[in-house]
Coordinates of C-alpha atoms and ligand atoms in Angstrom, one line a residue:
M14 CA -162.1 -164.8 -64.4
D15 CA -164.4 -164.1 -61.0
F16 CA -164.5 -160.6 -61.4
D17 CA -163.8 -157.9 -64.3
A18 CA -161.7 -156.3 -61.6
V19 CA -161.2 -156.4 -57.8
V20 CA -161.0 -153.0 -55.1
I21 CA -158.7 -153.5 -52.4
G22 CA -160.3 -151.3 -49.5
S23 CA -163.7 -149.0 -49.8
G24 CA -161.6 -145.6 -49.0
L25 CA -162.9 -142.8 -51.9
G26 CA -160.1 -143.9 -54.3
G27 CA -161.6 -147.8 -54.0
C28 CA -165.1 -146.0 -54.2
A29 CA -164.5 -144.1 -56.9
A30 CA -162.7 -146.6 -58.9
G31 CA -165.3 -149.3 -58.6
A32 CA -168.0 -146.3 -59.5
A33 CA -166.2 -146.0 -62.7
M34 CA -165.5 -149.6 -63.6
A35 CA -169.4 -150.6 -62.4
G36 CA -170.8 -147.7 -64.1
S37 CA -169.0 -148.7 -67.8
G38 CA -170.4 -152.5 -67.6
K39 CA -167.5 -154.7 -65.6
K40 CA -168.0 -157.1 -63.0
V41 CA -166.3 -155.0 -59.8
L42 CA -165.8 -156.4 -56.4
V43 CA -164.8 -154.3 -53.5
L44 CA -163.3 -156.1 -50.4
E45 CA -163.4 -153.6 -47.5
K46 CA -161.5 -155.0 -44.4
T47 CA -163.4 -152.8 -42.0
D48 CA -166.7 -153.3 -41.1
S49 CA -168.3 -150.2 -43.0
V50 CA -167.2 -148.6 -46.0
G51 CA -165.2 -145.2 -46.8
G52 CA -162.1 -145.4 -44.8
R53 CA -160.8 -142.3 -43.1
C54 CA -163.9 -140.5 -45.0
S55 CA -167.2 -142.3 -42.5
T56 CA -169.3 -141.4 -40.0
S57 CA -170.5 -143.9 -37.1
E58 CA -173.6 -143.6 -34.6
I59 CA -172.8 -142.9 -30.8
N60 CA -175.5 -142.5 -28.2
G61 CA -177.7 -141.1 -31.0
F62 CA -175.4 -138.5 -32.5
Q63 CA -174.0 -139.5 -36.0
M64 CA -169.8 -138.4 -35.6
D65 CA -167.8 -138.4 -38.2
T66 CA -164.4 -139.6 -38.3
G67 CA -162.9 -136.0 -38.8
S68 CA -164.4 -132.7 -39.4
H69 CA -164.6 -133.1 -43.2
V70 CA -165.3 -130.1 -45.0
I71 CA -165.2 -130.6 -49.0
W72 CA -163.1 -128.5 -50.9
R73 CA -165.6 -128.3 -54.2
S74 CA -168.4 -130.2 -52.9
S75 CA -170.9 -131.1 -55.7
Y76 CA -168.7 -129.3 -57.9
G77 CA -165.8 -131.1 -58.0
P78 CA -165.0 -135.2 -58.9
F79 CA -167.5 -136.1 -56.0
R80 CA -170.3 -135.5 -58.5
E81 CA -168.1 -137.3 -61.0
A82 CA -167.9 -140.1 -59.2
L83 CA -171.7 -140.4 -58.3
K84 CA -172.9 -139.7 -61.9
R85 CA -170.8 -143.2 -63.2
V86 CA -173.2 -145.0 -61.4
N87 CA -176.3 -142.7 -61.4
K88 CA -176.3 -141.8 -57.8
Q89 CA -175.4 -137.8 -58.4
N90 CA -179.1 -137.1 -57.3
D91 CA -179.0 -139.1 -54.1
V92 CA -176.1 -137.4 -52.0
G93 CA -176.7 -133.8 -51.0
F94 CA -174.1 -131.1 -49.8
H95 CA -174.4 -128.3 -47.9
Q96 CA -172.8 -125.3 -48.5
L97 CA -170.6 -123.7 -45.4
Q98 CA -172.3 -120.2 -44.9
N99 CA -171.4 -118.8 -41.0
M100 CA -167.4 -119.3 -40.8
M101 CA -165.2 -117.7 -38.1
F102 CA -161.4 -117.1 -38.7
K103 CA -159.4 -116.1 -35.6
V104 CA -156.3 -115.4 -35.7
G105 CA -154.6 -114.3 -32.6
E106 CA -157.3 -112.8 -30.3
V107 CA -159.5 -111.1 -33.3
P108 CA -161.7 -112.9 -34.4
L109 CA -163.9 -112.6 -38.1
K110 CA -167.2 -114.0 -37.9
F111 CA -169.3 -113.7 -41.5
N112 CA -171.9 -115.6 -43.4
I113 CA -171.2 -115.8 -46.8
R114 CA -174.7 -115.0 -48.1
E115 CA -174.4 -112.0 -46.0
V116 CA -171.7 -110.8 -47.5
F117 CA -172.7 -111.5 -51.1
D118 CA -176.5 -110.2 -50.3
T119 CA -174.5 -107.1 -49.4
M120 CA -172.4 -106.6 -52.2
D121 CA -175.2 -107.1 -54.7
K122 CA -177.1 -104.5 -52.5
H123 CA -174.8 -101.9 -53.0
I124 CA -173.7 -102.6 -56.4
P125 CA -176.8 -103.9 -57.9
G126 CA -176.0 -107.5 -60.7
I127 CA -172.3 -107.3 -59.7
L128 CA -172.3 -111.2 -58.7
N129 CA -174.2 -112.3 -62.0
M130 CA -172.3 -110.1 -64.3
S131 CA -168.9 -111.1 -61.6
S132 CA -170.1 -115.5 -62.5
R133 CA -170.9 -115.0 -65.9
M134 CA -167.8 -113.4 -66.8
L135 CA -165.5 -116.0 -64.6
K136 CA -167.4 -118.9 -66.3
V137 CA -166.2 -117.4 -69.5
T138 CA -162.9 -116.7 -68.8
A139 CA -162.1 -119.6 -65.9
P140 CA -161.2 -122.8 -68.2
S141 CA -158.1 -120.1 -69.6
M142 CA -157.3 -119.3 -65.9
T143 CA -157.2 -123.1 -65.2
R144 CA -155.2 -123.6 -68.2
V145 CA -153.0 -120.4 -67.4
M146 CA -152.9 -121.3 -63.6
D147 CA -151.7 -124.9 -63.9
R148 CA -148.8 -123.7 -66.8
L149 CA -147.9 -121.2 -64.2
A150 CA -147.6 -124.0 -61.3
A151 CA -145.6 -126.0 -62.7
H152 CA -142.6 -123.4 -62.6
Y153 CA -143.5 -123.2 -58.9
D154 CA -142.8 -127.0 -58.0
N155 CA -139.2 -126.3 -57.1
V156 CA -140.8 -123.4 -54.5
T157 CA -142.0 -123.7 -51.4
I158 CA -145.2 -122.0 -50.3
Q159 CA -143.0 -120.2 -47.7
E160 CA -140.6 -118.9 -50.1
F161 CA -143.4 -117.7 -52.8
L162 CA -145.1 -116.1 -49.8
S163 CA -142.0 -114.2 -48.4
R164 CA -141.7 -112.4 -52.2
F165 CA -144.6 -110.7 -51.1
T166 CA -145.0 -109.9 -47.4
D167 CA -143.4 -110.9 -44.1
N168 CA -146.6 -110.2 -41.9
L169 CA -146.3 -113.0 -39.5
P170 CA -150.5 -113.9 -38.7
I171 CA -150.6 -114.1 -42.7
H172 CA -147.7 -116.5 -42.1
N173 CA -149.2 -118.2 -39.7
M174 CA -152.5 -118.8 -41.2
I175 CA -150.7 -120.0 -44.4
D176 CA -148.5 -122.4 -42.2
W177 CA -151.5 -124.0 -41.1
V178 CA -153.8 -124.3 -44.1
S179 CA -150.7 -125.9 -45.7
F180 CA -151.1 -128.8 -42.7
I181 CA -154.8 -128.9 -42.7
L182 CA -155.0 -129.2 -47.6
Y183 CA -151.7 -131.2 -48.2
G184 CA -149.9 -132.7 -44.6
T185 CA -147.0 -130.9 -44.9
P186 CA -145.3 -127.1 -43.1
Y187 CA -145.9 -124.6 -45.9
G188 CA -141.7 -124.3 -45.8
E189 CA -142.2 -128.1 -47.4
T190 CA -145.0 -127.8 -49.9
P191 CA -144.2 -126.7 -53.5
A192 CA -146.2 -123.4 -54.2
G193 CA -147.2 -125.0 -57.7
E194 CA -149.8 -127.9 -55.7
L195 CA -151.1 -124.6 -53.7
I196 CA -151.8 -122.3 -57.3
R197 CA -153.0 -125.8 -58.8
T198 CA -155.6 -126.2 -55.9
M199 CA -156.5 -122.5 -56.0
S200 CA -157.3 -123.0 -60.1
Q201 CA -159.5 -126.0 -59.2
A202 CA -161.5 -123.1 -57.7
S203 CA -162.0 -121.1 -60.8
E204 CA -165.1 -122.8 -62.2
P205 CA -166.7 -123.6 -58.9
M206 CA -166.7 -120.1 -58.2
A207 CA -168.1 -118.9 -61.2
E208 CA -170.9 -121.3 -60.5
G209 CA -171.3 -120.4 -56.6
L210 CA -171.2 -116.6 -57.5
A211 CA -175.1 -116.9 -59.3
D212 CA -176.0 -118.9 -56.2
R213 CA -174.8 -116.6 -53.7
E214 CA -172.5 -119.6 -52.3
I215 CA -168.9 -120.6 -52.4
F216 CA -167.9 -124.3 -53.3
L217 CA -166.8 -125.8 -49.5
G218 CA -169.6 -128.2 -48.7
Y219 CA -170.2 -130.7 -46.7
V220 CA -172.4 -133.9 -47.4
K221 CA -175.5 -133.7 -46.2
G222 CA -176.3 -137.0 -43.6
G223 CA -172.5 -137.9 -42.8
L224 CA -169.6 -138.4 -45.0
I225 CA -170.5 -141.7 -45.4
Q226 CA -173.4 -140.8 -47.6
F227 CA -170.7 -140.4 -50.4
P228 CA -169.2 -144.1 -50.3
K229 CA -172.4 -145.6 -49.2
A230 CA -174.0 -144.3 -52.4
L231 CA -170.7 -145.4 -54.4
C232 CA -171.0 -149.0 -53.2
T233 CA -175.1 -148.7 -53.6
G234 CA -174.2 -147.7 -57.3
I235 CA -172.0 -150.5 -58.0
E236 CA -174.6 -153.4 -56.1
E237 CA -176.9 -151.8 -58.2
H238 CA -174.4 -152.1 -61.9
G239 CA -173.8 -155.9 -60.7
G240 CA -171.0 -155.4 -58.7
E241 CA -170.7 -157.1 -55.0
V242 CA -169.3 -155.0 -51.7
R243 CA -167.8 -157.0 -49.2
T244 CA -167.2 -155.5 -46.0
G245 CA -165.0 -157.4 -43.1
V246 CA -162.5 -159.2 -45.6
T247 CA -158.9 -158.6 -45.5
V248 CA -157.0 -159.3 -48.7
N249 CA -154.0 -160.9 -47.2
N250 CA -151.9 -160.6 -50.6
I251 CA -152.2 -160.2 -54.1
I252 CA -151.4 -163.0 -56.3
V253 CA -148.6 -162.1 -59.5
K254 CA -147.9 -164.6 -62.0
N255 CA -145.4 -163.8 -64.5
G256 CA -145.5 -160.3 -63.8
K257 CA -149.5 -159.9 -64.3
V258 CA -151.6 -159.8 -61.7
A259 CA -153.9 -162.9 -61.4
G260 CA -156.2 -162.0 -57.9
V261 CA -156.5 -162.1 -54.5
Q262 CA -156.6 -163.7 -51.4
T263 CA -158.4 -163.2 -48.5
N264 CA -157.7 -163.6 -44.6
D265 CA -160.2 -166.4 -45.1
G266 CA -157.7 -168.4 -47.8
E267 CA -160.5 -167.9 -50.5
I268 CA -158.9 -166.9 -53.5
I269 CA -160.9 -164.6 -56.2
K270 CA -159.4 -164.6 -60.0
A271 CA -159.2 -161.1 -61.5
D272 CA -156.9 -160.0 -64.2
L273 CA -157.8 -156.3 -62.7
I274 CA -156.9 -155.0 -59.2
F275 CA -157.0 -151.8 -58.1
S276 CA -155.1 -151.0 -54.6
N277 CA -156.8 -148.5 -52.1
A278 CA -154.9 -150.3 -49.2
G279 CA -152.0 -147.6 -49.5
I280 CA -148.7 -147.5 -52.1
K281 CA -146.1 -149.2 -49.5
E282 CA -148.6 -151.0 -47.7
T283 CA -149.5 -152.6 -51.7
V284 CA -146.1 -153.0 -52.7
K285 CA -144.3 -154.0 -49.2
Y286 CA -147.2 -156.8 -48.1
L287 CA -149.4 -157.4 -50.1
V288 CA -147.4 -158.3 -53.5
G289 CA -144.2 -158.4 -52.2
E290 CA -140.5 -156.3 -52.7
E291 CA -139.3 -158.9 -54.6
H292 CA -142.0 -158.7 -57.7
F293 CA -140.7 -155.5 -58.5
D294 CA -137.4 -154.4 -59.3
R295 CA -134.8 -152.6 -56.5
E296 CA -135.0 -149.5 -57.5
Y297 CA -138.5 -148.9 -57.8
A298 CA -139.5 -151.0 -54.5
E299 CA -136.7 -148.4 -52.8
K300 CA -138.1 -145.8 -54.5
I301 CA -141.6 -146.4 -52.9
R302 CA -140.1 -147.1 -49.4
S303 CA -139.2 -144.0 -49.4
L304 CA -142.3 -142.5 -49.9
R305 CA -143.2 -140.0 -46.9
P306 CA -146.3 -139.7 -45.3
G307 CA -148.3 -136.2 -44.2
C308 CA -148.6 -135.5 -41.0
C309 CA -151.6 -137.4 -38.7
G310 CA -154.5 -135.5 -36.9
W311 CA -156.1 -135.5 -34.0
C312 CA -160.0 -135.2 -33.6
L313 CA -162.0 -134.6 -30.6
R314 CA -165.9 -135.1 -30.9
L315 CA -168.0 -133.3 -28.5
A316 CA -171.9 -133.8 -27.8
L317 CA -173.4 -130.8 -26.7
D318 CA -176.5 -130.1 -24.7
K319 CA -177.5 -127.3 -27.0
P320 CA -176.6 -125.3 -29.9
V321 CA -174.0 -122.7 -28.4
F322 CA -171.6 -123.3 -31.8
N323 CA -172.8 -121.0 -34.0
Y324 CA -170.6 -121.8 -37.3
D325 CA -171.1 -124.0 -39.8
M326 CA -166.5 -124.1 -39.5
V327 CA -164.1 -122.2 -37.4
M328 CA -160.3 -122.1 -37.7
S329 CA -158.5 -120.5 -34.8
V330 CA -155.0 -119.9 -34.9
P331 CA -154.1 -118.8 -31.4
E332 CA -150.2 -118.7 -31.1
K333 CA -148.4 -115.5 -32.4
D334 CA -145.6 -118.1 -33.9
T335 CA -147.3 -121.1 -35.2
Q336 CA -144.1 -121.9 -37.3
E337 CA -142.5 -122.4 -34.0
Y338 CA -144.7 -124.5 -32.4
Y339 CA -145.3 -127.0 -35.6
K340 CA -141.2 -126.8 -35.9
H341 CA -141.4 -128.1 -32.5
M342 CA -144.1 -130.6 -32.8
W343 CA -142.8 -131.9 -36.4
T344 CA -139.2 -132.1 -35.6
Q345 CA -139.1 -132.6 -32.3
H346 CA -142.2 -134.9 -31.9
E347 CA -143.3 -133.4 -28.3
V348 CA -146.2 -131.7 -27.3
P349 CA -145.4 -128.3 -27.3
D350 CA -146.2 -125.5 -25.3
G351 CA -149.1 -123.5 -26.2
L352 CA -152.4 -124.3 -27.8
P353 CA -152.7 -125.6 -31.3
A354 CA -154.2 -124.0 -34.5
I355 CA -158.1 -125.9 -34.7
M356 CA -160.5 -126.4 -37.2
A357 CA -163.8 -127.2 -36.2
T358 CA -167.2 -127.7 -38.0
S359 CA -170.6 -128.3 -36.7
P360 CA -172.2 -131.7 -38.9
S361 CA -175.0 -131.0 -37.0
R362 CA -175.5 -127.1 -37.6
M363 CA -175.5 -128.2 -41.4
D364 CA -177.6 -130.8 -41.4
P365 CA -179.7 -131.5 -37.9
S366 CA -180.9 -134.8 -38.5
L367 CA -176.8 -135.6 -37.4
A368 CA -177.8 -135.0 -33.3
P369 CA -181.1 -135.7 -31.2
E370 CA -183.0 -132.3 -31.5
G371 CA -182.2 -129.8 -29.4
K372 CA -178.3 -131.2 -29.1
Q373 CA -175.5 -130.3 -31.2
S374 CA -172.3 -132.0 -32.3
V375 CA -169.1 -130.3 -33.2
I376 CA -166.0 -131.9 -34.8
V377 CA -162.5 -130.4 -34.0
I378 CA -159.4 -131.8 -35.7
A379 CA -155.4 -130.7 -35.6
P380 CA -152.7 -131.8 -37.4
V381 CA -150.1 -133.9 -35.1
T382 CA -146.9 -136.3 -35.9
F383 CA -147.5 -139.8 -34.6
D384 CA -145.2 -141.0 -32.3
P385 CA -146.8 -143.9 -29.8
R386 CA -145.3 -142.7 -26.6
E387 CA -147.1 -139.0 -27.4
N388 CA -148.9 -138.0 -24.2
W389 CA -152.0 -138.4 -25.6
S390 CA -154.1 -137.4 -22.5
K391 CA -151.7 -134.0 -22.3
W392 CA -152.7 -133.6 -26.3
E393 CA -156.3 -134.5 -25.6
Q394 CA -156.4 -131.8 -23.0
K395 CA -155.0 -128.8 -25.3
A396 CA -157.8 -130.1 -28.1
L397 CA -160.0 -129.3 -25.0
D398 CA -158.7 -125.9 -24.3
S399 CA -158.1 -124.9 -27.7
I400 CA -162.0 -125.1 -28.5
E401 CA -162.6 -123.2 -25.6
Y402 CA -160.4 -120.9 -26.8
A403 CA -162.1 -120.5 -29.9
V404 CA -165.6 -120.5 -28.6
P405 CA -165.5 -119.5 -25.2
G406 CA -167.9 -121.3 -22.6
I407 CA -168.5 -124.0 -24.9
K408 CA -166.9 -126.2 -22.6
D409 CA -170.5 -125.9 -20.0
H410 CA -172.3 -127.4 -22.4
I411 CA -170.1 -131.2 -23.1
M412 CA -172.0 -134.0 -22.5
W413 CA -169.8 -136.2 -23.9
H414 CA -166.7 -136.3 -25.7
D415 CA -164.2 -138.4 -26.8
F416 CA -160.6 -138.3 -28.3
L417 CA -159.3 -139.9 -31.7
T418 CA -155.6 -140.1 -31.9
P419 CA -153.5 -141.0 -34.5
G420 CA -153.7 -144.8 -33.9
T421 CA -157.5 -144.3 -34.6
Y422 CA -156.6 -144.4 -38.2
L423 CA -154.6 -147.3 -38.1
V424 CA -156.8 -149.9 -39.0
Y425 CA -157.0 -148.4 -42.3
G426 CA -154.3 -149.8 -42.6
E427 CA -151.1 -147.1 -42.9
D428 CA -147.5 -147.6 -42.1
N429 CA -148.4 -144.4 -39.4
A430 CA -151.8 -143.4 -39.9
P431 CA -151.1 -140.4 -42.0
A432 CA -154.9 -138.0 -41.8
I433 CA -154.6 -137.6 -45.5
G434 CA -152.4 -139.8 -47.4
L435 CA -149.0 -139.0 -48.9
A436 CA -147.4 -136.4 -48.3
Q437 CA -147.6 -133.4 -50.9
C438 CA -144.4 -131.8 -50.1
M439 CA -141.7 -131.3 -52.9
G440 CA -140.9 -133.8 -54.9
Q441 CA -143.9 -135.4 -54.3
A442 CA -146.6 -133.0 -55.5
G443 CA -148.3 -132.7 -59.0
A444 CA -145.8 -134.5 -62.0
D445 CA -143.7 -135.5 -58.7
R446 CA -146.4 -138.0 -57.4
P447 CA -146.0 -141.8 -57.7
S448 CA -148.0 -142.8 -61.1
S449 CA -151.2 -144.8 -60.2
I450 CA -149.8 -147.7 -63.1
S451 CA -147.7 -149.9 -61.5
P452 CA -144.9 -151.9 -63.2
I453 CA -147.0 -155.0 -62.5
K454 CA -149.7 -155.5 -65.4
G455 CA -152.9 -155.1 -64.5
L456 CA -152.5 -153.5 -60.6
Y457 CA -153.5 -149.6 -60.1
Y458 CA -153.0 -148.1 -56.7
V459 CA -155.8 -145.4 -55.7
G460 CA -156.8 -143.7 -53.1
A461 CA -154.9 -140.5 -51.7
E462 CA -151.3 -142.0 -51.9
A463 CA -151.1 -142.0 -55.7
G464 CA -151.6 -140.3 -59.1
K465 CA -149.1 -138.6 -60.8
N466 CA -150.2 -134.8 -62.0
D467 CA -153.1 -135.6 -59.3
S468 CA -153.3 -132.0 -56.8
G469 CA -155.6 -131.0 -54.9
V470 CA -157.2 -131.8 -51.5
A471 CA -157.6 -135.2 -49.9
T472 CA -160.7 -136.7 -50.2
E473 CA -160.7 -135.1 -53.5
I474 CA -157.3 -136.2 -54.6
A475 CA -158.3 -139.8 -53.6
T476 CA -161.4 -140.0 -55.0
Q477 CA -160.2 -138.2 -58.5
S478 CA -157.4 -140.8 -58.9
G479 CA -160.2 -143.7 -58.6
L480 CA -161.7 -141.9 -61.5
N481 CA -158.7 -141.3 -63.0
A482 CA -157.3 -145.2 -63.1
A483 CA -160.2 -146.5 -63.9
D484 CA -160.7 -144.5 -67.1
H485 CA -157.1 -145.1 -68.2
V486 CA -158.3 -148.9 -68.5
L487 CA -161.4 -148.1 -70.0
R488 CA -159.6 -146.1 -72.2
H489 CA -156.6 -148.5 -73.0
E490 CA -158.8 -152.0 -72.7
K491 CA -158.9 -153.9 -76.3
G492 CA -162.0 -153.2 -78.3
A493 CA -162.3 -149.6 -76.6
P494 CA -165.0 -147.3 -78.2
V495 CA -163.4 -144.9 -81.5
S496 CA -164.3 -141.8 -78.8
H497 CA -162.2 -143.4 -76.1
R498 CA -159.4 -144.0 -78.3
I499 CA -159.8 -140.4 -79.9
R500 CA -159.8 -139.0 -76.7
E501 CA -157.0 -141.4 -75.6
R502 CA -154.8 -139.6 -78.2
V503 CA -155.7 -136.2 -77.2
L504 CA -154.6 -137.1 -73.4
A505 CA -151.7 -139.6 -74.2
S506 CA -149.1 -136.7 -72.5
R507 CA -151.4 -137.2 -69.5
S508 CA -149.9 -139.9 -67.2
I509 CA -151.8 -140.7 -64.4
Ligands
LIG628 C1 -159.3 -136.3 -38.8 C2 -159.1 -136.1 -40.2 C3 -159.6 -135.1 -40.6 C4 -159.8 -135.3 -42.2 N1 -160.7 -133.9 -43.1 C5 -160.3 -133.6 -43.8 C6 -160.9 -132.0 -44.3 O1 -161.5 -132.0 -44.0 N2 -160.6 -132.2 -46.0 C7 -160.7 -133.4 -46.8 O2 -160.3 -133.4 -48.1 N3 -160.4 -134.7 -46.2 C8 -159.9 -134.6 -44.9 N4 -159.2 -135.7 -44.7 C9 -158.7 -136.6 -45.2 C10 -159.5 -137.3 -45.5 O3 -160.4 -138.1 -45.1 C11 -158.1 -138.8 -47.0 O4 -157.4 -138.0 -47.6 C12 -159.4 -139.4 -48.0 O5 -160.7 -139.6 -47.3 C13 -158.3 -141.2 -48.1 O6 -158.9 -141.6 -48.7 P1 -158.3 -142.6 -49.6 O7 -159.3 -143.0 -50.9 O8 -156.9 -142.9 -49.4 O9 -158.8 -144.2 -48.9 P2 -158.4 -144.7 -47.3 O10 -159.3 -143.8 -46.3 O11 -157.5 -144.9 -46.7 O12 -158.9 -145.9 -47.3 C14 -158.2 -147.1 -47.5 C15 -159.0 -148.3 -47.5 O13 -158.7 -149.2 -47.6 C16 -159.1 -150.8 -46.6 N5 -158.2 -151.5 -46.5 C17 -156.6 -151.5 -46.2 N6 -156.3 -152.2 -46.5 C18 -157.2 -153.3 -47.0 C19 -157.0 -155.0 -47.2 N7 -155.3 -155.4 -47.5 N8 -157.8 -155.4 -47.4 C20 -159.0 -155.2 -47.5 N9 -159.1 -153.6 -47.3 C21 -158.1 -152.6 -46.9 C22 -159.1 -149.6 -45.3 O14 -160.3 -150.4 -44.1 C23 -160.2 -148.1 -46.0 O15 -161.6 -148.7 -45.8 C24 -159.6 -135.8 -43.1 C25 -158.7 -137.0 -42.4 C26 -158.6 -137.1 -41.0 C27 -158.3 -138.7 -40.7

């Protein structure tokens, strides 16, 4: 064999799987079809600004799977995180502005010692809280977030906000997302919350130096552990012999032999194009074909002539009834009237090295359906109007902007360019998510499209799926250390 494992694609799932394998002494080859690593989680230089592919906020930042993936190749000290501090939530006309550290300082001033006590208490209780919440979540996989919320309140602004959050976190409206998924996401936050309280910060974070630093560090780690990362190489097909993978063929005809393949190219794309449906039984192929992608997203990137955006993150929900707005957008594929809800971050506020001195970068995103007939110039204007609505006066400071439509993300190879990956909707979340283990021996799917029992937020679910798939392989290989085999028995009930 040329390599112990070939990874198709350097998105976060691919990089994490590659890092876990390389860190365990396996010879890994990562093949990436674009010129840069990171897939949808990347950064490029434009006119002196380092611009990310989206306004990425990392749910648990240094407390979650990012840190674990980096550790596998000893890169945990190479990537820094900025914990979000200054925020504004604007639901309707009323902005709620706060600085997390100031909020915590004020709490501690009024009730001295409260933070330390809460942190210690949470640290002790978090593991059992997580277990209880995870069990509870399973009961709510048949109930939508909308139904769940309606049991407690019919307050419209709260419903609007949660509907929007569901789109941002899971790529689906809250009327289609299981409440269990939200409970699991919250449960993941209990341990980071305990850690963060002690340092007077929250777990939400941003990767210093731009998003690309994370996949880049993993790829460097893979190379330092004897692996190879080749960009600009497309895998055209996965070679299958007698029900097992035998290697891959690239666009320039090279055949690379390997009996282990991690595909980060998307589960549908892998089955349909890279392997070919004829290698799977009909029922499985149909099931994969019927999987629903999550919503797409647009992204407005602003280069400002001076720092006028005073927040790390802004969430703005302008319309009185966003549910109507989203229903219109989701079902009728039209540009709805009114302004979209947005999330905006300023990477250069969190890391000044990302913009020329005295200037500022701001990135705005919103969910959207993908229809090539969509009137994108109308959407672009809406994007500009919505950030002006959230932060009045910002338009006067725009030196230049660009607008990424869902079509921009098609380069990463999805059928219709979802922003996150698979929709985490009813029937596709938690235990109902498609397994990373394919019916073909040696083939695993990684990324935000597969991983039974994986839950949570986009970049993290992608990273976790890569780690889980690699760990599964390592635990099952012949001659795995006894400790692995014991752990395997413990984990036997948890399939990936
Ligand atoms: C605008 C926007 C904003 C977002 N905001 C957030 C956020 O705030 N927080 C968050 O957590 N997530 C966010 N996300 C989602 C997040 O970026 C994705 O869910 C995550 O990066 C997906 O990772 P993945 O492992 O599935 O790989 P992908 O990013 O899909 O990467 C797959 C890689 O495989 C390569 N590839 C595909 N086919 C082949 C082939 N045949 N041969 C070789 N290479 C191939 C592609 O080029 C690509 O590099 C956002 C996404 C967008 C678009």
